[in-house]
Each structure stands twice: as C-alpha cells, then as structure tokens.
Amino acid sequence: MKITAQEEYGLRVLLRIARHENGEGISIPALSEAEGLSTAYVAKLTRMLRISGYINSTPGYKGGYVLAQPADQVNINKVLKVLGGALFNKAFCEEYPGAVKLCTNSIDCSVRSLWQMIQLTVDQLLDKVSLQDLINPEQESSFLLESILKQNAK
C-alpha cells in the first residue's frame, strides 16, 4: 500500500492553507511556490478540497483560499478519502475479478478479510486525527500522534 501523490500533496496544501497567517486567503500561485508544485496541480487539488467543503475561495486583493471550518473539526480520514479514496472498499472484488467474470475467491476469501481489517484499523486511527493535530511543528505533532496510537492500541 502506498500513499498517493495526490493524497500527500492535497494534505500539504490543506495544511498550508490552515497555517496561513491572520486568516487571509492564500492564492494558487503562492501555494504552488510554497509547496513546489505546478499551479495546474495546485488548482486541481484546491478544486477537490473546495468541492468537498474543506476550503472556501475568497475574491479580492487579499483573496485566495481559506479553511471552510475550524481546523479541529477537519477529520484527516475524510480528507484522505476525498483525495484518494479508501485503501479497500467492498466493490474492489467486483471490479477486479481477474481474467474471469467473478473472482475465484468471491465466496471464501481470507485476503479480503485482511484488507478489511487493515482498512478498519486505519479508519479507527485516522478518525482520531484532526487538521489541528497536524498544524503544530513535527516534533509536537509526532508526540500527539504517538499518544493517539497508544490510546488506539488499548
């Protein structure tokens, strides 16, 4: 399993918007320069985040993108699913049966059980992480995320 570029960059763009000073908007060119991404790619990511209700665009001289809701109310699991989808969904088996019409393991599949358990574990952990948790410097965020992981293990 891999984190896609779209998930990584989309989350970085959202964090950049959340960290922007004084609640003023940040433009696509400014986001592009700050993250080292093309303006076209940043435009694609901001469009996805805006349509999903995570950011708003503001017109004018100090316009650009701002958070649509407080950072502590933005669930990272939901953001990542908007940007890239779930690691595993039940439709996967129907969409990728192999060379035959139905998967040869559609009735009894221990691999499907594994993917479902991984998805459940990832969901349980990421549902506890908000955008606010990631705004802090890496050391603070790391400490906070470790404490969430320890709570999740109990």
Coordinates of C-alpha atoms in Angstrom, one line a residue:
M1 CA 0.0 0.0 0.0
K2 CA 1.2 3.5 -0.8
I3 CA 0.1 7.0 -0.1
T4 CA -0.6 8.6 -3.4
A5 CA 1.0 11.9 -4.5
Q6 CA -2.5 13.4 -4.7
E7 CA -3.1 12.5 -1.0
E8 CA 0.3 13.7 0.1
Y9 CA 0.2 17.0 -1.8
G10 CA -3.5 17.6 -1.1
L11 CA -2.9 17.3 2.6
R12 CA 0.1 19.5 2.4
V13 CA -1.9 22.2 0.5
L14 CA -4.7 22.0 3.1
L15 CA -2.1 22.3 5.9
R16 CA -0.5 25.3 4.2
I17 CA -3.9 27.0 4.0
A18 CA -4.6 26.2 7.6
R19 CA -1.3 27.6 8.7
H20 CA -1.6 30.8 6.7
E21 CA -1.4 33.9 8.9
N22 CA -4.3 36.1 10.0
G23 CA -7.0 34.0 8.3
E24 CA -6.2 35.8 5.0
G25 CA -6.6 33.8 1.8
I26 CA -3.6 32.2 0.1
S27 CA -3.6 32.1 -3.7
I28 CA -2.8 29.2 -6.0
P29 CA 0.5 30.8 -7.2
A30 CA 1.5 31.3 -3.6
L31 CA 0.5 27.7 -2.7
S32 CA 2.3 26.4 -5.8
E33 CA 5.6 28.2 -4.9
A34 CA 5.4 27.3 -1.2
E35 CA 4.9 23.6 -1.9
G36 CA 7.0 23.3 -5.1
L37 CA 4.1 22.1 -7.2
S38 CA 2.7 23.3 -10.5
T39 CA -0.1 25.8 -10.5
A40 CA -2.2 23.5 -12.5
Y41 CA -1.8 20.7 -9.9
V42 CA -2.5 23.0 -7.0
A43 CA -5.6 24.3 -8.9
K44 CA -6.8 20.6 -9.2
L45 CA -6.2 19.9 -5.5
T46 CA -7.8 23.1 -4.3
R47 CA -10.8 22.4 -6.5
M48 CA -11.2 19.0 -4.9
L49 CA -10.9 20.4 -1.4
R50 CA -13.3 23.3 -2.2
I51 CA -16.0 21.0 -3.7
S52 CA -15.7 18.7 -0.7
G53 CA -16.3 21.7 1.6
Y54 CA -12.9 21.9 3.3
I55 CA -11.9 25.3 1.9
N56 CA -13.5 28.4 0.5
S57 CA -12.2 30.8 -2.1
T58 CA -12.3 34.5 -1.3
P59 CA -12.1 37.1 -4.0
G60 CA -10.1 40.4 -3.9
Y61 CA -6.7 41.7 -3.3
K62 CA -6.2 39.6 -0.1
G63 CA -8.2 36.8 -1.5
G64 CA -7.3 33.2 -2.1
Y65 CA -8.2 30.0 -0.2
V66 CA -9.2 29.8 3.5
L67 CA -10.5 26.9 5.6
A68 CA -14.2 26.5 5.5
Q69 CA -14.4 25.2 9.0
P70 CA -12.1 25.3 12.1
A71 CA -9.0 23.0 11.8
D72 CA -10.1 21.0 14.8
Q73 CA -13.3 20.0 13.0
V74 CA -11.5 18.7 9.9
N75 CA -11.2 14.9 10.0
I76 CA -8.0 13.7 8.3
N77 CA -9.5 10.3 7.4
K78 CA -12.3 12.0 5.5
V79 CA -9.9 14.4 3.8
L80 CA -7.7 11.5 2.6
K81 CA -10.7 9.6 1.3
V82 CA -11.7 12.7 -0.7
L83 CA -8.2 13.0 -2.1
G84 CA -7.6 9.3 -2.9
G85 CA -10.4 7.0 -1.6
A86 CA -10.2 4.2 0.9
L87 CA -7.4 1.7 0.9
F88 CA -10.0 -1.1 0.4
N89 CA -13.7 -1.0 -0.4
K90 CA -16.1 -3.8 -0.9
A91 CA -16.6 -3.1 -4.6
F92 CA -12.9 -3.9 -5.2
C93 CA -13.6 -7.6 -5.6
E94 CA -16.3 -7.0 -8.2
E95 CA -14.2 -4.5 -10.1
Y96 CA -11.1 -6.7 -10.3
P97 CA -12.1 -10.4 -10.6
G98 CA -9.1 -11.3 -12.7
A99 CA -9.5 -13.0 -16.1
V100 CA -12.8 -14.5 -15.2
K101 CA -16.2 -12.9 -14.7
L102 CA -16.3 -13.5 -11.0
C103 CA -13.4 -13.7 -8.7
T104 CA -12.5 -17.3 -8.0
N105 CA -12.4 -16.4 -4.3
S106 CA -15.6 -14.5 -4.1
I107 CA -17.3 -16.9 -1.6
D108 CA -14.4 -17.6 0.8
C109 CA -11.6 -15.0 0.7
S110 CA -9.2 -14.7 3.6
V111 CA -7.3 -12.0 1.7
R112 CA -10.5 -9.8 1.7
S113 CA -10.6 -10.3 5.4
L114 CA -7.1 -9.0 5.7
W115 CA -7.8 -5.9 3.6
Q116 CA -11.0 -5.2 5.6
M117 CA -9.1 -5.4 8.9
I118 CA -6.4 -3.1 7.7
Q119 CA -9.0 -0.6 6.5
L120 CA -10.8 -0.8 9.8
T121 CA -7.6 -0.2 11.7
V122 CA -6.5 2.7 9.5
D123 CA -10.0 4.3 9.8
Q124 CA -10.1 4.0 13.6
L125 CA -6.7 5.7 13.9
L126 CA -7.2 8.4 11.3
D127 CA -10.7 9.2 12.6
K128 CA -9.0 10.5 15.8
V129 CA -6.7 12.9 13.9
S130 CA -7.8 16.4 13.0
L131 CA -6.1 19.0 10.8
Q132 CA -5.4 20.9 14.0
D133 CA -3.2 18.0 15.2
L134 CA -1.0 18.4 12.2
I135 CA -0.6 22.2 12.2
N136 CA 2.0 22.0 15.0
P137 CA 5.7 21.6 14.3
E138 CA 6.7 18.0 13.5
Q139 CA 8.0 17.2 17.0
E140 CA 4.7 18.3 18.7
S141 CA 2.6 16.6 16.0
S142 CA 4.7 13.4 16.4
F143 CA 4.2 13.3 20.1
L144 CA 0.4 13.9 19.8
L145 CA 0.1 11.2 17.1
E146 CA 2.0 8.7 19.2
S147 CA -0.3 9.3 22.1
I148 CA -3.3 8.7 19.8
L149 CA -1.7 5.5 18.5
K150 CA -1.1 4.3 22.1
Q151 CA -4.8 5.1 23.0
N152 CA -5.9 3.2 19.9
A153 CA -3.8 0.1 20.9
K154 CA -5.6 -0.2 24.3

